Amino acid sequence: MATPENKLAFDDGWQYSPAPESTDHVRIKKKYDLFIGGDFVKPEKGRYFDTINPATEEVISRVALAADADVDKAVKAARKAYPGWSRMKAAERGKYIYRIARILQERSREFAAIESLDGGKPIRESRDVDVPLAAAHFFYYAGWADKLEYAFPGRNVKPLGVAGQIIPWNFPLLMAAWKIAPALACGNTVVIKPAETTPLTAMKLAEVIADAGLPPGVVNIITGAGETGAAIVNHPGVDKIAFTGSTSVGRIIQKALAGTRKHYTLELGGKAANIIFADAAIDQAVEGIVNGIFFNQGHVCCAGSRLFVQESVADRVIQKLKDRMETLIVGDPLDKNTDIGAINSQEQLATIRSYLKVGQDEGGEMFQSSCRIPKKGYWCRPTIFTGVSQSNRVVQEEIFGPVLAIQTFRTYNEAISKANNTPYGLSGGIWTDKGSKIFKMTQSVRAGVVWANTFNKFDPTSPFGGYKESGVGREGGLHGLDAYLKLEA
Ligand code: NAI
Ligand code: MG
């Protein structure tokens, strides 16, 4: 189900090695301290929290809970490292980033298994998408480190200083790479916090960063929940905040930063329209719908969570979709045949379930595949709603689960106006045989990314980010450098 093109594009060879569902090669410590100033240090208050495997509900490891004093220590370490790192010869800086990329590749099997254990996503996705793409981001931005003057000709480029970065649980390692790689390439130092349900690949990345020999304090990785994140946002020694997560937390952060000199980028929620025209290759479009909403259990900000099908083909598309849903395997994330893994946390499962109820109460018709699901752990069968309208909450709000809201349309203009009728503007998809429709749509749908005859494809060269309540700024590509630089005339 996951993206075969990505597999080809980022094939690093190892998927042909022995079955990754064996976890013999995985080393997880019983307890993780904070990575500050190049060392693993105990949290000031001595507090730790559990991280669990959402597929089994078992505790995998304990992770330090950083308090204000720890955040302060991390920011000071980053400040101390900043003059040396920002003044280092840019080509040298690039070498360190290349080294991170290479070590990640070497340890990719272990990273993939830990990502699936800690977060619940299918091993096929962590193996073929998350980990190779994370390495690709480090490779890509390593290449930019000594070419910044060429990226912005005629401008004087300077790093911002210390970047505070807060990331979510849906693509833990990949989001760390999205944030750390451009920050380092531009000469900034970093304090980053992974999400509380998925801290383990970030702590593994700390090991990689130490092994790559980065000067102490250039990257600091601290763990904790919302309070720790807020302490990073509010710390006066931070020059830039990069956040990916919910729109509600994004709002809190934007308010906290108003009137300060801090720079920020916010990558928030989405409710993408995936639009299927009657002239589309229908079987491919059905695969695209499946990938659009069921990839990573639908825990995807750019998921194709609203489907618009042209009326003349709607019955056929929906029937094919239901048939295809019945073939999807929900279960053990470490099994390479699994299509849909575990829901990331009990809280997220409760959120999704509440939307299933809301959707039915609003009069929507719910269909779920009849697959078996394991007794323990957090699971949700692939789900679609038909008979819903624009005003329904399951059409308007981000559910962040394997739940698709389906509507039909007659004309091109109707499809566009429905697609744009949302507070979000992150991504969109179009399926058609006509190039002209594709170009017209990319002009008229207000979304940062529009995929044509494909969905959920990512590449480090391509900027990503939203309009409206989906956020501020862009990450990836040349635009991603802009977010970590002061550009002077
Ligand atoms: P969240 O926005 O609370 O969590 C994201 C990150 O922000 C985590 O690292 C968290 O510890 C941190 N955080 C929480 N409160 C903070 C604060 N006041 N200041 C600074 N950092 C803070 O998201 P949550 O509660 O885990 O998920 C709720 C919903 O958010 C999901 O159902 C989904 O709709 C959306 N979401 C969107 C994501 C995206 O990629 N756009 C990613 C994760 C969640
Ligand atoms: Mg976990």
Coordinates of C-alpha atoms and ligand atoms in Angstrom, one line a residue:
M1 CA 0.0 0.0 0.0
A2 CA 2.8 2.4 0.9
T3 CA 4.5 4.3 -1.8
P4 CA 6.4 2.0 -4.2
E5 CA 8.0 4.9 -6.0
N6 CA 9.6 6.0 -2.8
K7 CA 11.0 2.6 -2.4
L8 CA 12.7 2.8 -5.8
A9 CA 13.8 6.4 -5.4
F10 CA 15.4 5.9 -2.1
D11 CA 16.4 2.3 -2.4
D12 CA 19.5 1.9 -0.3
G13 CA 19.7 -1.8 -0.9
W14 CA 18.9 -3.2 2.5
Q15 CA 15.3 -4.2 1.9
Y16 CA 16.7 -7.3 0.3
S17 CA 18.5 -8.3 3.5
P18 CA 16.9 -10.7 6.0
A19 CA 13.4 -10.1 7.2
P20 CA 13.2 -6.8 9.2
E21 CA 10.5 -8.1 11.4
S22 CA 13.2 -9.9 13.4
T23 CA 14.2 -7.5 16.1
D24 CA 17.5 -9.2 17.0
H25 CA 19.4 -6.2 15.6
V26 CA 17.5 -3.7 17.8
R27 CA 19.1 -2.3 20.8
I28 CA 16.9 -0.3 23.1
K29 CA 18.1 0.9 26.5
K30 CA 15.8 0.4 29.6
K31 CA 16.2 4.1 30.3
Y32 CA 17.1 7.2 28.3
D33 CA 18.6 10.4 29.7
L34 CA 18.6 13.8 28.0
F35 CA 21.2 14.5 25.2
I36 CA 22.7 17.8 26.2
G37 CA 26.1 19.3 25.4
G38 CA 27.2 16.0 23.7
D39 CA 26.5 13.9 26.8
F40 CA 23.6 11.8 28.1
V41 CA 22.6 13.6 31.3
K42 CA 20.1 12.8 34.0
P43 CA 17.0 15.1 34.3
E44 CA 17.4 17.7 37.1
K45 CA 14.3 16.4 38.9
G46 CA 15.1 12.8 38.3
R47 CA 11.7 12.2 36.6
Y48 CA 11.1 9.7 33.8
F49 CA 8.0 8.5 31.8
D50 CA 7.1 5.3 30.0
T51 CA 7.0 4.9 26.3
I52 CA 4.9 2.0 25.2
N53 CA 4.3 -0.1 22.2
P54 CA 0.8 0.8 21.0
A55 CA 0.4 -2.6 19.3
T56 CA 0.9 -4.5 22.6
E57 CA 0.4 -1.8 25.3
E58 CA 3.8 -3.0 26.8
V59 CA 6.3 -0.6 28.2
I60 CA 9.4 -0.5 25.9
S61 CA 11.6 2.0 27.8
R62 CA 11.6 4.9 30.2
V63 CA 12.5 8.3 29.0
A64 CA 13.6 11.5 30.9
L65 CA 11.0 14.1 31.6
A66 CA 12.8 17.5 31.0
A67 CA 11.8 20.3 33.3
D68 CA 12.5 24.1 32.9
A69 CA 16.0 23.7 34.3
D70 CA 16.8 21.0 31.8
V71 CA 15.5 23.1 28.9
D72 CA 17.6 26.0 30.2
K73 CA 20.7 23.7 30.3
A74 CA 20.0 22.5 26.7
V75 CA 19.5 26.1 25.4
K76 CA 22.8 27.2 27.1
A77 CA 24.6 24.3 25.6
A78 CA 23.3 25.2 22.1
R79 CA 24.2 28.9 22.7
K80 CA 27.7 27.9 23.7
A81 CA 28.2 25.7 20.6
Y82 CA 26.8 28.4 18.3
P83 CA 29.8 30.6 17.6
G84 CA 32.0 27.7 16.7
W85 CA 29.4 26.0 14.6
S86 CA 28.2 29.0 12.7
R87 CA 31.8 30.2 12.0
M88 CA 33.1 26.8 10.9
K89 CA 34.0 26.5 7.3
A90 CA 30.7 25.6 5.6
A91 CA 32.1 22.7 3.7
E92 CA 33.2 21.2 7.1
R93 CA 29.7 21.7 8.5
G94 CA 28.4 19.8 5.5
K95 CA 30.7 16.9 6.2
Y96 CA 29.2 16.4 9.6
I97 CA 25.7 16.4 8.2
Y98 CA 26.8 13.8 5.5
R99 CA 28.2 11.7 8.3
I100 CA 24.8 11.7 10.1
A101 CA 23.1 10.6 6.8
R102 CA 25.5 7.8 6.2
I103 CA 25.3 6.4 9.7
L104 CA 21.5 6.5 9.5
Q105 CA 21.6 4.5 6.3
E106 CA 24.0 2.0 7.9
R107 CA 21.6 1.5 10.9
S108 CA 18.4 1.9 8.9
R109 CA 17.0 -1.6 9.8
E110 CA 17.3 -0.8 13.5
F111 CA 15.8 2.6 13.1
A112 CA 12.9 1.2 11.1
A113 CA 12.1 -1.5 13.7
I114 CA 12.2 1.0 16.6
E115 CA 10.0 3.4 14.7
S116 CA 7.4 0.7 14.2
L117 CA 7.7 -0.6 17.8
D118 CA 7.4 2.8 19.5
G119 CA 4.8 4.4 17.1
G120 CA 2.8 1.5 15.6
K121 CA 3.4 2.2 11.9
P122 CA 3.8 -0.8 9.6
I123 CA 7.5 -1.8 9.1
R124 CA 7.1 -1.6 5.4
E125 CA 6.5 2.1 5.8
S126 CA 9.2 2.8 8.3
R127 CA 11.6 0.7 6.2
D128 CA 10.7 2.1 2.8
V129 CA 9.6 5.6 3.5
D130 CA 10.4 7.1 6.9
V131 CA 14.0 6.0 7.4
P132 CA 15.3 6.4 3.8
L133 CA 13.6 9.8 3.5
A134 CA 15.2 10.9 6.8
A135 CA 18.6 10.0 5.4
A136 CA 17.7 11.7 2.1
H137 CA 17.0 15.0 4.0
F138 CA 20.4 14.9 5.7
F139 CA 22.1 14.2 2.4
Y140 CA 20.1 17.0 0.7
Y141 CA 20.8 19.7 3.2
A142 CA 24.5 18.6 3.7
G143 CA 24.9 19.5 0.0
W144 CA 23.5 23.0 0.6
A145 CA 25.8 23.9 3.5
D146 CA 28.6 25.4 1.4
K147 CA 26.3 26.7 -1.3
L148 CA 24.1 29.2 0.6
E149 CA 25.4 32.2 -1.3
Y150 CA 24.3 30.5 -4.5
A151 CA 20.9 29.7 -3.1
F152 CA 20.3 33.4 -2.4
P153 CA 22.5 35.4 -4.9
G154 CA 23.4 38.9 -3.9
R155 CA 22.2 38.5 -0.3
N156 CA 24.2 38.3 2.8
V157 CA 23.2 35.1 4.5
K158 CA 23.5 34.6 8.3
P159 CA 22.1 31.8 10.6
L160 CA 19.4 32.8 13.1
G161 CA 21.1 31.3 16.2
V162 CA 19.5 28.6 18.4
A163 CA 16.6 26.8 16.9
G164 CA 14.0 25.3 19.2
Q165 CA 12.2 22.5 17.5
I166 CA 9.1 20.6 18.5
I167 CA 7.9 17.6 16.6
P168 CA 4.9 15.2 16.5
W169 CA 4.5 11.5 16.7
N170 CA 3.3 10.6 13.2
F171 CA 6.7 10.6 11.5
P172 CA 9.1 10.9 14.5
L173 CA 12.5 10.3 12.8
L174 CA 11.5 12.0 9.6
M175 CA 10.3 15.1 11.3
A176 CA 13.5 15.3 13.3
A177 CA 15.4 15.1 10.0
W178 CA 13.2 17.8 8.4
K179 CA 14.0 20.1 11.3
I180 CA 17.6 19.3 12.2
A181 CA 19.1 19.0 8.7
P182 CA 18.4 22.5 7.3
A183 CA 19.0 24.2 10.7
L184 CA 22.5 22.7 10.8
A185 CA 23.3 23.3 7.2
C186 CA 22.6 27.0 7.7
G187 CA 24.8 27.2 10.8
N188 CA 22.3 27.2 13.6
T189 CA 22.4 25.0 16.7
V190 CA 19.5 23.0 17.9
V191 CA 17.3 22.0 20.9
I192 CA 14.7 19.5 19.7
K193 CA 11.9 17.7 21.5
P194 CA 10.2 14.6 20.1
A195 CA 6.6 13.8 21.0
E196 CA 6.0 12.0 24.2
T197 CA 4.6 8.8 22.6
T198 CA 7.5 8.4 20.2
P199 CA 10.8 9.5 21.7
L200 CA 12.9 6.5 20.9
T201 CA 14.2 7.1 17.4
A202 CA 15.1 10.6 18.4
M203 CA 17.2 9.2 21.3
K204 CA 18.8 6.8 18.8
L205 CA 19.5 9.8 16.6
A206 CA 21.3 11.3 19.5
E207 CA 23.6 8.3 19.5
V208 CA 24.2 8.8 15.7
I209 CA 24.9 12.5 16.3
A210 CA 27.4 11.6 19.0
D211 CA 29.0 8.9 16.8
A212 CA 29.2 11.4 13.9
G213 CA 31.4 13.5 16.2
L214 CA 29.4 16.7 16.0
P215 CA 30.8 19.3 18.4
P216 CA 29.1 19.1 21.8
G217 CA 25.9 21.2 22.1
V218 CA 25.3 21.6 18.3
V219 CA 22.3 19.3 18.6
N220 CA 20.6 18.8 22.0
I221 CA 17.7 16.3 22.2
I222 CA 15.4 16.5 25.2
T223 CA 12.2 14.5 26.0
G224 CA 9.0 15.5 27.7
A225 CA 5.4 16.5 26.9
G226 CA 3.6 19.8 26.2
E227 CA 5.1 21.6 29.3
T228 CA 8.7 20.8 28.0
G229 CA 7.7 22.1 24.6
A230 CA 6.3 25.3 26.1
A231 CA 9.5 25.8 28.0
I232 CA 11.4 25.7 24.7
V233 CA 9.0 28.1 23.1
N234 CA 9.2 30.6 26.0
H235 CA 13.0 30.4 26.6
P236 CA 14.6 33.8 25.9
G237 CA 17.7 32.2 24.5
V238 CA 15.9 30.7 21.6
D239 CA 16.0 32.6 18.3
K240 CA 13.6 30.4 16.2
I241 CA 10.8 28.0 16.8
A242 CA 9.9 25.3 14.4
F243 CA 6.8 23.4 15.3
T244 CA 4.8 20.6 13.7
G245 CA 1.6 19.4 15.4
S246 CA -2.0 20.3 16.0
T247 CA -3.5 23.6 15.0
S248 CA -4.6 24.2 18.6
V249 CA -1.0 24.0 19.9
G250 CA 0.2 26.0 16.9
R251 CA -2.1 28.8 18.0
I252 CA -0.8 28.8 21.6
I253 CA 2.7 29.0 20.2
Q254 CA 2.0 31.8 17.8
K255 CA 0.4 33.8 20.7
A256 CA 3.4 33.2 22.9
L257 CA 5.7 34.4 20.2
A258 CA 3.8 37.5 19.3
G259 CA 5.8 40.6 20.1
T260 CA 9.0 38.7 20.6
R261 CA 11.9 38.8 18.1
K262 CA 11.8 35.1 17.6
H263 CA 11.3 33.7 14.1
Y264 CA 8.9 30.8 13.6
T265 CA 7.5 28.2 11.2
L266 CA 4.4 26.3 12.0
E267 CA 3.3 23.1 10.2
L268 CA -0.2 22.3 11.4
G269 CA -3.3 20.3 10.5
G270 CA -4.9 19.5 7.3
K271 CA -8.1 18.1 5.6
A272 CA -7.0 17.5 2.1
A273 CA -9.4 17.1 -0.8
N274 CA -8.6 14.1 -3.1
I275 CA -10.6 14.7 -6.3
I276 CA -11.4 11.9 -8.7
F277 CA -12.7 12.9 -12.1
A278 CA -14.6 10.5 -14.3
D279 CA -11.8 10.5 -16.9
A280 CA -9.3 9.2 -14.3
A281 CA -7.7 5.7 -14.5
I282 CA -10.1 4.4 -11.9
D283 CA -8.1 1.4 -10.5
Q284 CA -5.1 3.6 -10.0
A285 CA -7.3 6.3 -8.4
V286 CA -8.6 3.7 -6.0
E287 CA -5.1 2.8 -5.0
G288 CA -4.4 6.5 -4.6
I289 CA -7.4 6.9 -2.3
V290 CA -6.2 4.0 -0.2
N291 CA -2.7 5.4 0.0
G292 CA -4.0 8.9 0.7
I293 CA -6.1 8.0 3.8
F294 CA -4.7 4.7 5.1
F295 CA -1.0 5.4 4.9
N296 CA 0.4 5.5 8.4
Q297 CA -3.1 4.8 9.8
G298 CA -4.2 8.2 8.5
H299 CA -1.9 9.9 11.1
V300 CA -0.8 12.3 8.3
C301 CA -1.3 16.0 8.2
C302 CA -1.5 15.9 4.4
A303 CA -3.7 12.8 4.3
G304 CA -6.4 12.7 1.6
S305 CA -9.1 12.6 4.2
R306 CA -11.9 14.2 2.1
L307 CA -12.7 12.3 -1.1
F308 CA -14.6 14.0 -4.0
V309 CA -15.8 11.7 -6.7
Q310 CA -17.4 12.8 -9.9
E311 CA -21.0 11.6 -9.8
S312 CA -21.0 9.5 -13.0
V313 CA -18.3 7.2 -11.6
A314 CA -19.1 7.5 -7.8
D315 CA -20.9 4.1 -7.4
R316 CA -18.1 2.3 -9.2
V317 CA -15.3 4.0 -7.3
I318 CA -16.9 3.5 -3.9
Q319 CA -17.6 -0.2 -4.6
K320 CA -14.0 -0.8 -5.7
L321 CA -12.8 1.1 -2.7
K322 CA -14.9 -1.1 -0.4
D323 CA -13.6 -4.3 -2.1
R324 CA -10.0 -3.0 -1.8
M325 CA -10.5 -2.1 1.9
E326 CA -11.5 -5.7 2.6
T327 CA -8.0 -6.8 1.4
L328 CA -6.1 -4.5 3.8
I329 CA -4.3 -6.3 6.6
V330 CA -4.6 -4.5 10.0
G331 CA -2.3 -5.7 12.7
D332 CA 1.3 -6.4 13.8
P333 CA 3.4 -3.4 12.7
L334 CA 6.5 -5.6 12.6
D335 CA 4.9 -8.0 10.0
K336 CA 6.0 -6.9 6.6
N337 CA 2.6 -7.9 5.1
T338 CA 0.8 -5.4 7.4
D339 CA -1.0 -2.5 5.6
I340 CA -2.3 -0.7 8.6
G341 CA -0.6 -0.7 12.0
A342 CA -1.6 0.4 15.5
I343 CA -3.2 3.7 16.3
N344 CA -0.4 5.7 18.0
S345 CA -1.9 6.1 21.5
Q346 CA -5.0 5.4 23.5
E347 CA -5.8 9.2 23.4
Q348 CA -5.7 9.2 19.7
L349 CA -7.8 6.1 19.5
A350 CA -10.4 7.8 21.7
T351 CA -10.4 10.9 19.5
I352 CA -10.9 8.7 16.3
R353 CA -13.7 6.8 18.0
S354 CA -15.5 10.0 19.1
Y355 CA -15.4 11.0 15.4
L356 CA -16.9 7.7 14.3
K357 CA -19.8 8.4 16.6
V358 CA -20.1 12.0 15.5
G359 CA -20.2 11.0 11.9
Q360 CA -23.0 8.5 12.5
D361 CA -24.9 10.9 14.7
E362 CA -24.7 13.5 11.9
G363 CA -26.4 11.1 9.6
G364 CA -23.4 9.8 7.7
E365 CA -23.4 6.1 6.6
M366 CA -20.3 4.4 8.0
F367 CA -18.6 1.4 6.3
Q368 CA -15.7 -0.4 7.9
S369 CA -13.8 -3.4 6.5
S370 CA -14.6 -6.6 8.3
C371 CA -10.9 -7.5 9.1
R372 CA -9.9 -9.1 12.4
I373 CA -8.0 -6.9 14.8
P374 CA -5.8 -8.0 17.7
K375 CA -7.2 -8.0 21.2
K376 CA -4.5 -6.0 22.9
G377 CA -3.3 -2.7 21.5
Y378 CA -5.0 0.3 19.8
W379 CA -6.7 -0.5 16.5
C380 CA -9.1 1.1 14.1
R381 CA -10.5 -0.7 11.0
P382 CA -10.3 1.3 7.8
T383 CA -13.5 3.4 7.7
I384 CA -15.4 5.5 5.1
F385 CA -18.4 7.8 5.5
T386 CA -20.8 8.4 2.7
G387 CA -23.9 10.5 2.7
V388 CA -22.1 13.4 4.5
S389 CA -22.3 17.1 3.6
Q390 CA -19.9 20.1 3.8
S391 CA -21.2 21.1 7.2
N392 CA -20.5 17.8 8.9
R393 CA -17.8 17.7 11.4
V394 CA -16.2 14.6 9.9
V395 CA -15.9 16.6 6.7
Q396 CA -14.5 19.8 8.3
E397 CA -12.3 18.6 11.2
E398 CA -8.9 16.8 11.1
I399 CA -9.5 13.2 12.5
F400 CA -6.0 11.9 12.1
G401 CA -7.1 8.3 11.7
P402 CA -8.0 5.8 8.9
V403 CA -11.3 7.6 8.3
L404 CA -12.4 9.0 5.0
A405 CA -15.3 11.3 4.3
I406 CA -16.7 10.8 0.8
Q407 CA -18.8 13.3 -1.3
T408 CA -19.7 13.6 -4.9
F409 CA -19.6 16.5 -7.4
R410 CA -20.9 17.1 -10.9
T411 CA -18.8 20.0 -12.3
Y412 CA -15.2 21.1 -12.1
N413 CA -16.2 24.3 -10.3
E414 CA -18.3 22.5 -7.8
A415 CA -15.3 20.2 -6.9
I416 CA -13.0 23.2 -6.5
S417 CA -15.4 25.2 -4.3
K418 CA -16.0 22.2 -2.1
A419 CA -12.3 21.5 -1.9
N420 CA -11.6 25.0 -0.8
N421 CA -14.4 25.1 1.8
T422 CA -12.2 24.2 4.7
P423 CA -10.2 26.1 7.3
Y424 CA -7.1 24.2 6.2
G425 CA -4.9 24.4 3.1
L426 CA -2.0 21.9 3.3
S427 CA -2.4 19.5 0.4
G428 CA -4.7 18.1 -2.2
G429 CA -4.9 15.5 -5.0
I430 CA -6.4 15.3 -8.4
W431 CA -7.0 12.2 -10.6
T432 CA -7.7 12.9 -14.3
D433 CA -6.5 12.0 -17.8
K434 CA -6.4 15.7 -18.7
G435 CA -3.2 17.8 -18.1
S436 CA -5.2 21.0 -18.5
K437 CA -7.5 20.1 -15.6
I438 CA -4.4 19.4 -13.5
F439 CA -2.9 22.8 -14.2
K440 CA -6.2 24.6 -13.7
M441 CA -6.7 22.8 -10.4
T442 CA -3.2 23.5 -9.0
Q443 CA -4.0 27.2 -9.6
S444 CA -7.4 27.2 -7.9
V445 CA -7.0 24.9 -5.0
R446 CA -5.5 26.8 -2.0
A447 CA -3.1 24.2 -0.8
G448 CA 0.7 24.1 -0.3
V449 CA 1.1 20.8 -2.1
V450 CA -1.1 19.3 -4.9
W451 CA -0.4 15.8 -6.1
A452 CA -1.6 14.8 -9.6
N453 CA -2.4 11.1 -10.2
T454 CA -0.5 10.1 -7.1
F455 CA -0.6 11.0 -3.4
N456 CA 1.6 11.2 -0.3
K457 CA 4.8 11.5 -2.2
F458 CA 7.6 13.3 -0.4
D459 CA 11.0 14.5 -1.6
P460 CA 13.6 16.6 0.2
T461 CA 13.9 19.0 -2.8
S462 CA 10.2 19.9 -2.6
P463 CA 8.9 22.6 -0.3
F464 CA 6.1 21.6 2.1
G465 CA 3.7 23.8 4.1
G466 CA 0.3 25.2 4.3
Y467 CA -2.1 28.1 3.8
K468 CA -4.8 29.3 6.2
E469 CA -4.9 27.3 9.5
S470 CA -2.4 24.7 8.1
G471 CA 0.5 26.9 9.2
V472 CA 3.2 29.4 8.4
G473 CA 6.3 29.0 6.4
R474 CA 7.8 26.2 4.3
E475 CA 10.0 23.2 5.0
G476 CA 12.1 21.3 2.4
G477 CA 13.9 22.4 -0.7
L478 CA 15.3 25.8 -1.1
H479 CA 12.5 27.4 0.9
G480 CA 13.5 25.2 3.8
L481 CA 16.8 27.1 4.0
D482 CA 15.1 30.4 4.0
A483 CA 13.4 29.4 7.3
Y484 CA 16.8 29.1 9.1
L485 CA 18.5 32.2 7.7
K486 CA 18.6 35.9 8.1
L487 CA 18.8 37.3 4.6
E488 CA 20.3 40.7 4.3
A489 CA 20.5 42.9 1.2
Ligands
NAI1 P1 0.1 18.2 19.8 O1 0.1 19.3 18.9 O2 -0.3 18.4 21.2 O3 1.6 17.6 19.9 C1 2.7 17.9 19.0 C2 3.9 18.2 19.7 O4 3.7 19.4 20.5 C3 4.4 17.2 20.8 O5 5.8 17.1 20.8 C4 3.8 17.8 22.1 O6 4.6 17.4 23.2 C5 4.1 19.3 21.8 N1 3.3 20.2 22.6 C6 2.0 20.0 23.2 N2 1.6 21.1 23.8 C7 2.6 22.1 23.6 C8 2.7 23.4 24.0 N3 1.7 24.1 24.7 N4 3.8 24.1 23.7 C9 4.8 23.5 23.0 N5 4.7 22.2 22.6 C10 3.6 21.5 22.9 O7 -0.7 17.1 19.2 P2 -1.5 15.8 19.9 O8 -2.3 16.3 21.1 O9 -0.5 14.7 20.1 O10 -2.5 15.4 18.7 C11 -3.8 16.0 18.7 C12 -4.2 16.3 17.2 O11 -3.3 17.1 16.6 C13 -4.2 15.0 16.3 O12 -5.4 14.4 16.5 C14 -4.1 15.7 15.0 O13 -5.3 16.1 14.5 C15 -3.2 16.8 15.2 N6 -1.7 16.6 14.9 C16 -1.3 17.1 13.7 C17 0.0 16.8 13.4 C18 0.6 17.3 12.1 O14 1.5 16.7 11.6 N7 0.1 18.3 11.5 C19 0.9 15.9 14.2 C20 0.3 15.5 15.4 C21 -1.0 15.8 15.8
MG2 MG 5.5 4.8 22.1

